[in-house]
Tab-separated table of C-alpha atoms and ligand atoms in Angstrom:
chain	number	residue	atom	x	y	z
A	1	MET	CA	1.129	-31.142	43.001
A	2	VAL	CA	0.937	-31.486	39.136
A	3	THR	CA	4.189	-31.450	37.288
A	4	ASN	CA	3.159	-32.307	33.824
A	5	HIS	CA	3.179	-29.231	31.510
A	6	LYS	CA	0.290	-30.143	29.514
A	7	GLU	CA	-1.988	-30.727	32.660
A	8	ILE	CA	-0.759	-27.338	33.994
A	9	TRP	CA	-1.307	-25.609	31.035
A	10	ARG	CA	-4.905	-27.130	30.801
A	11	LYS	CA	-5.493	-25.758	34.141
A	12	CYS	CA	-4.376	-22.423	33.009
A	13	LEU	CA	-6.622	-22.454	30.064
A	14	GLU	CA	-9.419	-23.063	31.902
A	15	ILE	CA	-9.194	-19.575	34.055
A	16	ILE	CA	-7.777	-17.849	31.362
A	17	ARG	CA	-11.363	-18.896	29.321
A	18	ASP	CA	-13.088	-17.578	31.997
A	19	ASN	CA	-11.470	-14.244	31.763
A	20	THR	CA	-11.336	-13.109	28.085
A	21	SER	CA	-13.747	-13.156	25.150
A	22	GLU	CA	-14.211	-16.226	23.027
A	23	GLN	CA	-12.452	-14.370	20.078
A	24	SER	CA	-9.278	-13.809	22.068
A	25	PHE	CA	-9.337	-16.938	23.549
A	26	ALA	CA	-9.273	-18.699	20.272
A	27	THR	CA	-6.738	-16.124	18.626
A	28	TRP	CA	-4.247	-15.987	21.353
A	29	PHE	CA	-4.070	-18.566	23.766
A	30	THR	CA	-5.527	-21.718	21.549
A	31	PRO	CA	-2.029	-21.806	19.645
A	32	ILE	CA	-0.035	-21.487	22.526
A	33	VAL	CA	1.656	-25.097	23.027
A	34	PRO	CA	3.152	-25.792	26.523
A	35	VAL	CA	6.467	-27.646	26.276
A	36	GLY	CA	8.115	-28.132	29.559
A	37	PHE	CA	8.227	-27.553	33.415
A	38	SER	CA	10.774	-27.565	35.564
A	39	ASN	CA	11.797	-25.399	38.641
A	40	ASN	CA	8.644	-23.966	39.024
A	41	VAL	CA	8.858	-22.622	35.504
A	42	LEU	CA	6.245	-23.603	32.692
A	43	THR	CA	7.560	-22.988	29.323
A	44	ILE	CA	4.929	-22.157	26.473
A	45	GLN	CA	5.697	-21.993	23.084
A	46	VAL	CA	4.436	-18.948	20.684
A	47	PRO	CA	4.087	-19.057	17.099
A	48	SER	CA	6.055	-15.449	16.890
A	49	GLN	CA	7.974	-12.671	18.538
A	50	PHE	CA	4.779	-10.685	17.828
A	51	PHE	CA	2.712	-13.004	19.513
A	52	TYR	CA	4.713	-13.128	22.187
A	53	GLU	CA	4.819	-9.020	22.456
A	54	TRP	CA	1.016	-9.234	22.154
A	55	LEU	CA	0.269	-11.250	25.256
A	56	GLU	CA	3.159	-9.300	27.027
A	57	GLU	CA	0.924	-6.488	26.068
A	58	HIS	CA	-2.537	-7.062	26.474
A	59	TYR	CA	-2.596	-10.340	28.821
A	60	ILE	CA	0.069	-9.914	31.266
A	61	ASP	CA	-2.057	-9.498	33.993
A	62	LEU	CA	-4.483	-12.215	33.497
A	63	LEU	CA	-1.444	-14.554	32.873
A	64	LYS	CA	0.312	-13.229	35.985
A	65	LYS	CA	-2.524	-14.000	38.113
A	66	THR	CA	-3.406	-17.186	35.968
A	67	ILE	CA	-0.011	-18.750	36.966
A	68	LYS	CA	-0.115	-17.753	40.370
A	69	LYS	CA	-3.350	-19.471	41.102
A	70	VAL	CA	-2.005	-22.723	39.373
A	71	LEU	CA	1.519	-22.976	40.483
A	72	GLY	CA	1.615	-20.794	43.705
A	73	THR	CA	3.805	-17.614	44.289
A	74	GLU	CA	6.897	-19.107	43.236
A	75	GLY	CA	5.246	-19.965	39.695
A	76	LYS	CA	7.274	-18.745	36.627
A	77	LEU	CA	6.350	-18.438	32.830
A	78	GLU	CA	8.806	-18.735	30.272
A	79	TYR	CA	8.365	-18.257	26.373
A	80	SER	CA	9.813	-20.018	23.502
A	81	ILE	CA	9.323	-18.604	19.970
A	82	THR	CA	8.777	-20.717	17.291
A	83	MET	CA	11.389	-20.271	14.606
A	84	ASP	CA	9.312	-18.119	11.785
A	85	SER	CA	11.207	-14.898	11.748
A	86	ASN	CA	14.063	-13.422	9.462
A	87	ASP	CA	15.729	-12.243	12.113
A	88	PRO	CA	18.556	-15.159	12.706
A	89	ALA	CA	18.537	-14.119	16.715
A	90	TYR	CA	15.015	-15.872	16.490
A	91	GLN	CA	16.194	-18.994	14.451
A	92	MET	CA	17.892	-20.062	17.472
A	93	VAL	CA	14.692	-21.165	19.257
A	94	ILE	CA	13.521	-24.520	17.947
A	95	PRO	CA	9.982	-25.222	17.907
A	96	GLY	CA	9.434	-27.759	21.121
A	97	THR	CA	12.462	-27.156	23.188
A	98	ASN	CA	12.551	-26.005	26.568
A	99	ARG	CA	15.137	-23.425	27.932
A	100	ASN	CA	18.134	-25.692	28.022
A	101	ASP	CA	17.690	-26.960	24.575
A	102	VAL	CA	17.534	-23.676	23.401
A	103	ARG	CA	20.802	-22.740	25.172
A	104	ASN	CA	22.390	-25.809	22.985
A	105	ASN	CA	20.241	-25.518	19.654
A	106	THR	CA	20.494	-27.999	17.094
A	107	LEU	CA	21.354	-24.982	14.733
A	108	GLY	CA	24.998	-25.475	16.601
A	109	ARG	CA	25.155	-21.440	17.235
A	110	PRO	CA	25.268	-20.723	20.782
A	111	ALA	CA	22.293	-18.407	21.409
A	112	PRO	CA	23.038	-14.863	22.746
A	113	GLU	CA	23.026	-14.870	26.563
A	114	ASN	CA	20.803	-11.646	26.267
A	115	LEU	CA	18.018	-13.546	23.880
A	116	THR	CA	17.164	-16.326	26.629
A	117	GLU	CA	16.877	-13.550	28.910
A	118	ARG	CA	14.581	-11.650	26.757
A	119	LEU	CA	12.304	-14.645	26.261
A	120	ILE	CA	12.865	-15.825	29.801
A	121	ASN	CA	9.912	-14.642	32.567
A	122	PRO	CA	7.626	-11.883	30.811
A	123	PHE	CA	6.870	-10.673	34.408
A	124	ILE	CA	10.348	-9.108	34.913
A	125	ILE	CA	10.717	-7.522	31.447
A	126	PRO	CA	10.562	-3.815	31.983
A	127	GLY	CA	9.530	-1.527	29.805
A	128	LEU	CA	6.956	-3.520	27.155
A	129	ARG	CA	7.106	-1.610	24.101
A	130	LYS	CA	4.127	-0.662	22.687
A	131	MET	CA	4.048	-1.192	18.849
A	132	GLU	CA	4.537	2.231	16.704
A	133	ILE	CA	2.888	1.459	13.520
A	134	ASP	CA	3.448	4.236	10.832
A	135	SER	CA	0.362	5.184	9.341
A	136	GLN	CA	1.713	5.505	6.047
A	137	LEU	CA	-0.569	8.843	5.772
A	138	ASN	CA	-0.023	11.934	3.362
A	139	GLU	CA	-0.480	14.970	5.084
A	140	ASN	CA	-1.582	16.694	2.108
A	141	TYR	CA	-4.606	14.846	1.499
A	142	SER	CA	-6.675	16.183	4.437
A	143	PHE	CA	-10.844	17.121	4.346
A	144	ASP	CA	-9.594	20.627	4.728
A	145	ASN	CA	-8.563	20.678	1.248
A	146	PHE	CA	-10.925	18.046	-0.406
A	147	VAL	CA	-13.222	20.267	-2.155
A	148	GLU	CA	-16.988	19.646	-1.401
A	149	GLY	CA	-19.541	19.529	-4.204
A	150	ASN	CA	-22.174	17.085	-5.351
A	151	CYS	CA	-20.135	15.129	-7.141
A	152	ASN	CA	-18.782	13.760	-3.582
A	153	ARG	CA	-21.236	14.736	-0.986
A	154	LEU	CA	-22.239	11.336	0.158
A	155	ALA	CA	-18.776	10.227	0.400
A	156	ARG	CA	-17.377	12.845	2.008
A	157	SER	CA	-19.815	12.948	4.647
A	158	ALA	CA	-19.724	9.516	5.649
A	159	GLY	CA	-16.001	9.656	5.235
A	160	LEU	CA	-16.233	12.346	8.107
A	161	ALA	CA	-19.028	10.590	9.928
A	162	ILE	CA	-16.391	7.133	10.294
A	163	ALA	CA	-13.373	10.005	10.983
A	164	GLU	CA	-15.482	11.127	13.917
A	165	ASN	CA	-16.699	7.481	15.227
A	166	PRO	CA	-14.540	5.026	13.815
A	167	GLY	CA	-16.114	1.494	14.117
A	168	LYS	CA	-19.344	2.756	15.601
A	169	THR	CA	-21.543	3.517	12.533
A	170	ALA	CA	-23.334	1.741	10.037
A	171	PHE	CA	-20.683	2.329	7.670
A	172	ASN	CA	-18.559	-0.350	8.096
A	173	PRO	CA	-17.008	-1.222	5.685
A	174	LEU	CA	-17.085	2.166	3.664
A	175	LEU	CA	-16.406	1.209	-0.082
A	176	ILE	CA	-15.479	4.299	-2.034
A	177	TYR	CA	-16.186	3.924	-5.637
A	178	SER	CA	-14.906	5.878	-8.616
A	179	GLN	CA	-12.597	5.877	-11.778
A	180	THR	CA	-9.529	6.855	-11.728
A	181	GLY	CA	-8.342	10.359	-10.653
A	182	LEU	CA	-11.775	11.691	-8.527
A	183	GLY	CA	-10.438	11.508	-5.367
A	184	LYS	CA	-10.605	7.929	-3.926
A	185	THR	CA	-7.078	7.944	-2.394
A	186	HIS	CA	-7.300	11.716	-1.328
A	187	LEU	CA	-10.590	10.870	0.805
A	188	CYS	CA	-8.756	7.613	2.244
A	189	HIS	CA	-6.151	9.778	3.374
A	190	ALA	CA	-8.461	12.399	4.956
A	191	ILE	CA	-10.462	9.933	7.119
A	192	GLY	CA	-7.078	8.520	8.460
A	193	LEU	CA	-5.598	11.852	9.272
A	194	HIS	CA	-9.010	13.025	11.090
A	195	VAL	CA	-8.792	10.204	13.084
A	196	LYS	CA	-5.259	10.152	13.944
A	197	HIS	CA	-5.612	13.740	14.963
A	198	LYS	CA	-8.843	12.989	16.892
A	199	PHE	CA	-8.103	9.568	18.586
A	200	PRO	CA	-4.154	9.787	18.648
A	201	ASP	CA	-4.034	6.280	20.476
A	202	LYS	CA	-6.177	4.455	17.656
A	203	THR	CA	-3.787	2.715	14.832
A	204	VAL	CA	-4.526	3.541	11.647
A	205	LEU	CA	-2.761	2.141	8.820
A	206	TYR	CA	-3.331	3.355	5.198
A	207	VAL	CA	-2.207	0.187	2.535
A	208	GLN	CA	-2.208	-0.268	-0.732
A	209	THR	CA	-3.949	-3.411	-1.863
A	210	GLU	CA	-0.666	-3.852	-3.816
A	211	GLN	CA	1.336	-3.498	-1.092
A	212	PHE	CA	-0.692	-5.708	0.949
A	213	ILE	CA	-0.427	-8.514	-1.907
A	214	ASN	CA	3.276	-8.255	-1.780
A	215	GLN	CA	3.418	-8.445	1.926
A	216	PHE	CA	1.134	-11.535	2.008
A	217	VAL	CA	3.277	-13.386	-0.986
A	218	ASN	CA	6.854	-12.329	1.350
A	219	ALA	CA	5.160	-13.796	4.457
A	220	SER	CA	4.109	-16.575	2.941
A	221	LYS	CA	7.592	-17.224	1.059
A	222	ASN	CA	9.223	-16.743	4.776
A	223	ASN	CA	6.676	-18.557	6.639
A	224	ASN	CA	5.528	-15.946	8.845
A	225	LEU	CA	1.994	-15.693	7.744
A	226	ASN	CA	1.183	-15.737	11.546
A	227	ASP	CA	2.891	-12.509	12.082
A	228	PHE	CA	1.357	-10.898	8.908
A	229	VAL	CA	-2.078	-11.613	9.847
A	230	HIS	CA	-1.734	-10.639	13.785
A	231	PHE	CA	0.146	-7.292	12.348
A	232	TYR	CA	-3.311	-6.678	10.420
A	233	GLN	CA	-5.225	-7.542	13.242
A	234	MET	CA	-4.103	-5.082	15.654
A	235	ILE	CA	-5.106	-2.330	13.519
A	236	ASP	CA	-8.159	-0.070	14.544
A	237	VAL	CA	-9.041	1.791	11.296
A	238	LEU	CA	-7.460	0.254	8.373
A	239	LEU	CA	-7.442	2.055	4.855
A	240	ILE	CA	-6.947	-0.250	2.268
A	241	ASP	CA	-6.787	1.467	-1.465
A	242	ASP	CA	-7.864	0.028	-4.940
A	243	ILE	CA	-9.175	-3.168	-3.707
A	244	GLN	CA	-9.791	-4.243	-7.372
A	245	PHE	CA	-6.243	-5.416	-7.440
A	246	LEU	CA	-7.299	-8.415	-5.421
A	247	ALA	CA	-8.853	-10.012	-8.115
A	248	LYS	CA	-7.746	-13.320	-9.063
A	249	LYS	CA	-5.357	-13.328	-6.102
A	250	THR	CA	-7.627	-16.478	-4.158
A	251	ARG	CA	-5.036	-16.736	-1.523
A	252	THR	CA	-4.606	-13.403	-0.639
A	253	GLN	CA	-8.135	-12.908	-0.791
A	254	GLU	CA	-8.533	-15.529	1.724
A	255	THR	CA	-6.443	-14.177	4.433
A	256	PHE	CA	-7.888	-10.792	3.699
A	257	PHE	CA	-11.224	-12.464	4.281
A	258	HIS	CA	-10.016	-13.191	8.007
A	259	ILE	CA	-8.567	-10.033	8.569
A	260	PHE	CA	-11.664	-8.403	7.523
A	261	ASN	CA	-14.077	-10.784	9.683
A	262	TYR	CA	-11.536	-10.234	12.546
A	263	LEU	CA	-11.432	-6.419	12.627
A	264	HIS	CA	-15.341	-5.861	11.771
A	265	GLN	CA	-16.233	-8.348	14.501
A	266	ASN	CA	-14.049	-6.661	17.013
A	267	GLY	CA	-15.721	-3.070	15.929
A	268	LYS	CA	-12.821	-1.830	14.002
A	269	GLN	CA	-13.151	0.322	10.955
A	270	LEU	CA	-12.311	-0.964	7.621
A	271	VAL	CA	-12.403	1.469	4.544
A	272	LEU	CA	-12.115	0.237	0.812
A	273	THR	CA	-11.670	1.601	-2.537
A	274	SER	CA	-12.228	0.411	-5.752
A	275	ASP	CA	-12.288	1.798	-9.409
A	276	LYS	CA	-15.044	-0.895	-10.288
A	277	LEU	CA	-18.454	-1.580	-8.344
A	278	PRO	CA	-18.979	-4.862	-6.356
A	279	VAL	CA	-20.879	-6.207	-9.043
A	280	ASP	CA	-18.335	-5.577	-11.248
A	281	LEU	CA	-15.608	-6.899	-9.587
A	282	GLN	CA	-14.893	-10.253	-11.051
A	283	ASP	CA	-12.325	-13.090	-9.803
A	284	MET	CA	-13.534	-11.780	-6.511
A	285	GLU	CA	-14.458	-14.542	-4.132
A	286	PRO	CA	-18.599	-14.033	-3.448
A	287	ARG	CA	-18.133	-14.542	0.300
A	288	LEU	CA	-15.698	-11.522	0.120
A	289	LEU	CA	-17.737	-9.470	-2.365
A	290	SER	CA	-20.716	-9.944	0.239
A	291	ARG	CA	-18.869	-8.432	2.860
A	292	PHE	CA	-18.150	-5.501	0.966
A	293	LYS	CA	-21.515	-4.864	0.321
A	294	TRP	CA	-22.015	-4.650	4.250
A	295	GLY	CA	-21.789	-1.093	5.026
A	296	LEU	CA	-22.280	1.744	2.631
A	297	THR	CA	-20.948	2.006	-1.028
A	298	ALA	CA	-20.603	5.721	-1.992
A	299	ASP	CA	-19.655	6.688	-5.382
A	300	LEU	CA	-17.352	9.931	-6.716
A	301	GLN	CA	-18.305	11.692	-9.826
A	302	MET	CA	-16.681	14.097	-12.015
A	303	PRO	CA	-17.147	17.455	-10.361
A	304	ASP	CA	-19.398	19.951	-12.501
A	305	SER	CA	-17.565	23.032	-13.729
A	306	ALA	CA	-18.286	25.157	-10.732
A	307	THR	CA	-16.735	22.503	-8.338
A	308	ARG	CA	-13.849	22.094	-10.948
A	309	ALA	CA	-12.980	25.664	-10.683
A	310	ALA	CA	-13.325	25.592	-6.919
A	311	ILE	CA	-10.743	22.386	-6.811
A	312	LEU	CA	-8.329	24.698	-9.155
A	313	LYS	CA	-8.598	27.728	-6.703
A	314	ASN	CA	-7.783	25.396	-3.637
A	315	LYS	CA	-5.115	24.037	-5.163
A	316	LEU	CA	-3.524	27.630	-6.250
A	317	TYR	CA	-4.194	28.790	-2.713
A	318	THR	CA	-2.368	25.744	-0.922
A	319	ASN	CA	0.467	26.668	-3.478
A	320	GLY	CA	0.658	30.383	-2.894
A	321	ILE	CA	-0.050	30.886	-6.539
A	322	VAL	CA	-2.727	33.638	-8.015
A	323	LEU	CA	-3.880	33.293	-11.608
A	324	PRO	CA	-6.766	34.942	-13.100
A	325	ASP	CA	-10.142	33.843	-12.894
A	326	GLU	CA	-10.765	33.845	-16.333
A	327	ILE	CA	-7.839	31.078	-16.897
A	328	ILE	CA	-9.042	29.171	-13.925
A	329	ASP	CA	-12.674	28.950	-15.563
A	330	TYR	CA	-11.285	28.299	-18.969
A	331	ILE	CA	-9.250	25.318	-17.573
A	332	ALA	CA	-12.450	23.950	-15.241
A	333	ASN	CA	-14.708	24.359	-18.592
A	334	SER	CA	-11.981	22.316	-20.885
A	335	VAL	CA	-10.751	19.367	-18.404
A	336	ARG	CA	-13.550	17.278	-18.286
A	337	THR	CA	-11.648	13.836	-17.940
A	338	ASN	CA	-10.753	13.736	-14.413
A	339	ILE	CA	-9.550	15.952	-10.972
A	340	ARG	CA	-5.841	14.213	-11.501
A	341	GLU	CA	-5.987	15.544	-15.373
A	342	LEU	CA	-7.090	19.190	-13.969
A	343	GLU	CA	-4.673	19.311	-11.582
A	344	GLY	CA	-1.699	17.989	-14.236
A	345	VAL	CA	-2.855	21.050	-16.702
A	346	LEU	CA	-2.362	23.724	-13.768
A	347	ILE	CA	0.769	22.026	-12.667
A	348	SER	CA	2.065	22.402	-16.767
A	349	LEU	CA	0.944	25.862	-16.868
A	350	VAL	CA	2.487	27.269	-13.743
A	351	ALA	CA	5.873	25.341	-14.711
A	352	GLN	CA	5.920	26.490	-18.731
A	353	SER	CA	5.152	29.936	-17.164
A	354	SER	CA	7.923	30.132	-15.261
A	355	LEU	CA	10.537	27.947	-16.789
A	356	ASN	CA	10.039	30.037	-20.216
A	357	LYS	CA	9.011	33.350	-18.564
A	358	LYS	CA	5.812	33.320	-20.526
A	359	ALA	CA	2.905	35.326	-19.031
A	360	ILE	CA	0.086	33.024	-18.303
A	361	THR	CA	-2.410	33.651	-21.023
A	362	ILE	CA	-5.442	32.008	-22.417
A	363	GLU	CA	-3.582	31.002	-25.354
A	364	LEU	CA	-0.704	29.186	-23.664
A	365	THR	CA	-3.428	27.518	-21.705
A	366	GLN	CA	-5.040	26.232	-24.786
A	367	GLN	CA	-1.694	25.026	-25.866
A	368	ILE	CA	-1.101	23.150	-22.650
A	369	ILE	CA	-4.376	21.876	-22.552
A	370	GLU	CA	-4.096	20.354	-25.890
A	371	ARG	CA	-0.963	18.726	-25.326
A	372	PHE	CA	-1.910	17.631	-22.306
A	373	ILE	CA	-4.787	15.706	-23.242
A	374	ARG	CA	-3.214	14.358	-26.223
A	375	ASN	CA	-0.577	12.724	-24.058
A	376	SER	CA	-2.862	11.693	-21.649
A	377	VAL	CA	-4.949	9.616	-24.076
A	378	LYS	CA	-1.440	8.114	-25.071
A	379	GLU	CA	-2.030	8.837	-28.562
A	380	VAL	CA	1.313	9.781	-29.671
A	381	SER	CA	2.091	8.945	-33.004
A	382	VAL	CA	4.984	7.319	-34.388
A	383	GLU	CA	5.931	10.164	-36.741
A	384	TYR	CA	5.382	12.452	-33.553
A	385	ILE	CA	8.154	10.843	-31.657
A	386	MET	CA	10.575	10.859	-34.771
A	387	ASN	CA	9.974	14.320	-34.967
A	388	VAL	CA	11.076	15.069	-31.361
A	389	VAL	CA	14.134	12.495	-31.580
A	390	CYS	CA	15.556	14.416	-34.692
A	391	ASP	CA	14.983	17.767	-33.070
A	392	PHE	CA	16.921	16.671	-29.995
A	393	PHE	CA	19.979	15.488	-32.312
A	394	SER	CA	19.553	18.420	-34.569
A	395	LEU	CA	18.971	15.725	-37.549
A	396	PRO	CA	16.657	16.353	-40.731
A	397	MET	CA	13.790	13.772	-40.177
A	398	GLU	CA	13.889	12.471	-43.826
A	399	LEU	CA	17.328	10.780	-42.630
A	400	LEU	CA	15.683	8.220	-40.503
A	401	SER	CA	13.686	6.804	-43.484
A	402	GLN	CA	17.207	6.410	-45.533
A	403	PRO	CA	19.133	2.941	-45.208
A	404	THR	CA	22.162	4.784	-43.953
A	405	ARG	CA	24.253	3.404	-41.694
A	406	LYS	CA	25.840	6.527	-39.745
A	407	HIS	CA	26.055	5.818	-36.072
A	408	GLN	CA	24.221	8.912	-35.207
A	409	VAL	CA	21.005	8.066	-37.343
A	410	VAL	CA	21.349	4.603	-36.530
A	411	GLN	CA	21.492	5.285	-33.150
A	412	ALA	CA	18.557	8.206	-33.393
A	413	ARG	CA	16.183	5.593	-35.156
A	414	GLN	CA	16.676	2.822	-32.759
A	415	ILE	CA	16.191	5.605	-30.069
A	416	ALA	CA	12.499	6.716	-31.701
A	417	MET	CA	11.629	3.009	-32.095
A	418	PHE	CA	11.880	2.486	-28.700
A	419	PHE	CA	9.734	5.284	-27.821
A	420	ALA	CA	7.385	4.687	-30.583
A	421	LYS	CA	7.021	1.169	-28.698
A	422	LYS	CA	6.440	2.769	-25.501
A	423	TYR	CA	4.461	5.569	-26.280
A	424	SER	CA	2.457	5.063	-29.207
A	425	LYS	CA	-0.238	2.082	-30.084
A	426	ALA	CA	1.575	1.401	-33.728
A	427	SER	CA	2.480	-2.489	-33.673
A	428	LEU	CA	6.006	-3.326	-34.219
A	429	ALA	CA	5.731	-3.932	-37.923
A	430	VAL	CA	4.162	-0.559	-38.472
A	431	ILE	CA	6.948	0.884	-36.426
A	432	GLY	CA	9.637	-0.625	-38.279
A	433	GLN	CA	8.220	0.361	-41.361
A	434	GLN	CA	7.934	4.052	-40.572
A	435	CYS	CA	11.457	4.206	-39.298
A	436	GLY	CA	13.311	3.369	-42.161
A	437	ASN	CA	11.373	0.646	-43.929
A	438	LYS	CA	12.627	-2.140	-41.332
A	439	ASP	CA	10.736	-5.576	-40.525
A	440	HIS	CA	9.848	-6.120	-36.807
A	441	ALA	CA	12.754	-7.981	-35.652
A	442	THR	CA	14.670	-4.847	-36.379
A	443	VAL	CA	12.478	-2.915	-34.060
A	444	HIS	CA	12.483	-5.699	-31.225
A	445	HIS	CA	16.381	-5.713	-31.563
A	446	ALA	CA	16.691	-1.919	-31.217
A	447	CYS	CA	14.377	-1.808	-28.258
A	448	LYS	CA	16.743	-4.426	-26.442
A	449	THR	CA	20.074	-2.387	-27.499
A	450	VAL	CA	18.554	0.537	-25.805
A	451	SER	CA	17.270	-0.726	-23.214
A	452	ASP	CA	20.346	-2.815	-22.154
A	453	ARG	CA	22.414	0.623	-22.941
A	454	MET	CA	20.218	2.432	-20.260
A	455	ASP	CA	20.775	-0.374	-17.616
A	456	THR	CA	24.478	0.220	-18.035
A	457	ASP	CA	25.287	3.732	-19.559
A	458	LYS	CA	24.491	6.420	-16.930
A	459	GLN	CA	25.055	9.250	-19.318
A	460	PHE	CA	22.910	7.221	-21.955
A	461	ARG	CA	20.272	7.077	-19.476
A	462	ALA	CA	20.081	10.649	-18.434
A	463	MET	CA	19.976	11.524	-22.231
A	464	MET	CA	17.151	9.261	-22.661
A	465	ALA	CA	15.472	11.088	-19.860
A	466	GLU	CA	15.706	14.119	-21.713
A	467	ILE	CA	14.062	12.961	-24.893
A	468	GLU	CA	11.460	11.183	-22.730
A	469	LYS	CA	10.419	14.558	-21.212
A	470	LYS	CA	10.596	16.241	-24.634
A	471	ILE	CA	7.931	13.585	-25.914
A	472	LEU	CA	5.772	14.149	-22.675
A	473	ILE	CA	5.468	17.972	-22.594
B	1	LIG	P1	-7.959	8.384	-7.267
B	1	LIG	O1	-7.653	7.709	-6.128
B	1	LIG	O2	-9.664	8.211	-7.221
B	1	LIG	O3	-7.594	7.931	-8.580
B	1	LIG	P2	-6.952	10.548	-6.034
B	1	LIG	O4	-7.655	10.632	-4.756
B	1	LIG	O5	-5.637	10.197	-6.499
B	1	LIG	O6	-7.960	9.789	-7.112
B	1	LIG	O7	-7.135	12.254	-6.908
B	1	LIG	C1	-6.167	12.631	-7.726
B	1	LIG	C2	-6.113	14.205	-7.502
B	1	LIG	O8	-7.329	14.928	-7.481
B	1	LIG	C3	-5.317	14.191	-6.207
B	1	LIG	O9	-4.427	15.100	-6.098
B	1	LIG	C4	-6.518	14.833	-5.277
B	1	LIG	O10	-5.863	15.653	-4.327
B	1	LIG	C5	-7.103	15.658	-6.264
B	1	LIG	N1	-8.716	15.789	-5.640
B	1	LIG	C6	-9.849	14.645	-5.546
B	1	LIG	N2	-10.862	15.210	-5.287
B	1	LIG	C7	-10.694	16.164	-4.890
B	1	LIG	C8	-11.470	17.457	-4.150
B	1	LIG	N3	-12.766	17.248	-3.900
B	1	LIG	N4	-10.825	18.367	-3.671
B	1	LIG	C9	-9.761	18.537	-4.123
B	1	LIG	N5	-9.075	17.765	-4.778
B	1	LIG	C10	-9.401	16.727	-5.220
B	2	LIG	MG1	-5.872	6.019	-5.997
């Protein structure tokens, strides 16, 4: 009988290889290192807790049969988990140790008894848990309230086709492209929700690229990239929003490339969105870019005014609000930038009319659109900001330009400078010149004083929020 753990594991691998796909074998079995054999117990080392759970969940029968074949009915398997988790419990287990070493681990802390229990012989661990992944989907963004029009017909129907048959259409990946505010995120969630509804067992995940990058950075820092990659490899439908943010992130791109390949090869669905066309995505690895083009690229355009009106009506209907058609058409005809702004105008209008108890008239609508459009292009002038701030403190505006050192004036001036820096396009020098003929260093100092005070003074912060609201209305 063979007693060398390496030899035993080699035999096991032969059997496993014959009974799994090459891909699974490479992913789940080649990283395993045999580390010991005694009393009929073979100890194998796996890279992470996640890895261990995955084996337990997907390969338990195969492992059981294999061990029985190689070691007989008395044979048992035990795991040692490589130290790669933040959880102190797992840091007890040192790579390359067997169970006894684990108990007397070199970190000098005794491993809790139940930890060792948990890692011993998976075959007797009851109730293996299925990983419950929160899909991060927003219920409000469904196909039901995604209004169809010429502007989105291809993307919408491709999305629906995918949602009906994830991974099984030619649209893999589906790359949704549009300028901002035209429905990319909405469509992503709609696809995810539809899949969840139709296939409750499928693992769906919506993730913003920025989140993905942060997770990658943290995983690299904490040395658990394995867990990170394995986590993403178990998703059936991965919706990743705003991939243009991957530009220049070479290492994240590389890891995403591997995840992409793995999912694609295994018939999983990928949906990507971008505010740039693949050809315009600079600083992106060519091999990754070429994959983005494997499936279908569908764009979303600005809807025509009839569709814009339909979107507004849909929004009103969902919120139980009734508005005259005349007003709806007026908004639909006037706001031609994007759907987010279209909705923004509607929300401001409804808010204004209920707060100020004003009837919703064409005049009010006009005013709101004017303000809204002005703010959205962020062309707030220094003078406008000074005006709002003086208004707030009931100070005559001329005071700000005079060389007075009165506390209230100094404070108003500093606040105006702060907001001018935040919301106007003027340089510090210009801001200084307009707010009392000061130089740029004074403006710089003012901004710092204000922001320091906001960090420490709750009341001041609340007041600043009030003023800001007035600037942005
Ligand atoms: P993007 O991700 O392209 O910047 P979003 O998906 O965030 O745009 O859409 C902006 C807003 O417009 C959201 O509130 C969304 O619900 C709405 N919207 C976009 N397209 C439609 C549509 N076809 N029907 C209804 N609402 C839409
Ligand atoms: Mg978006």
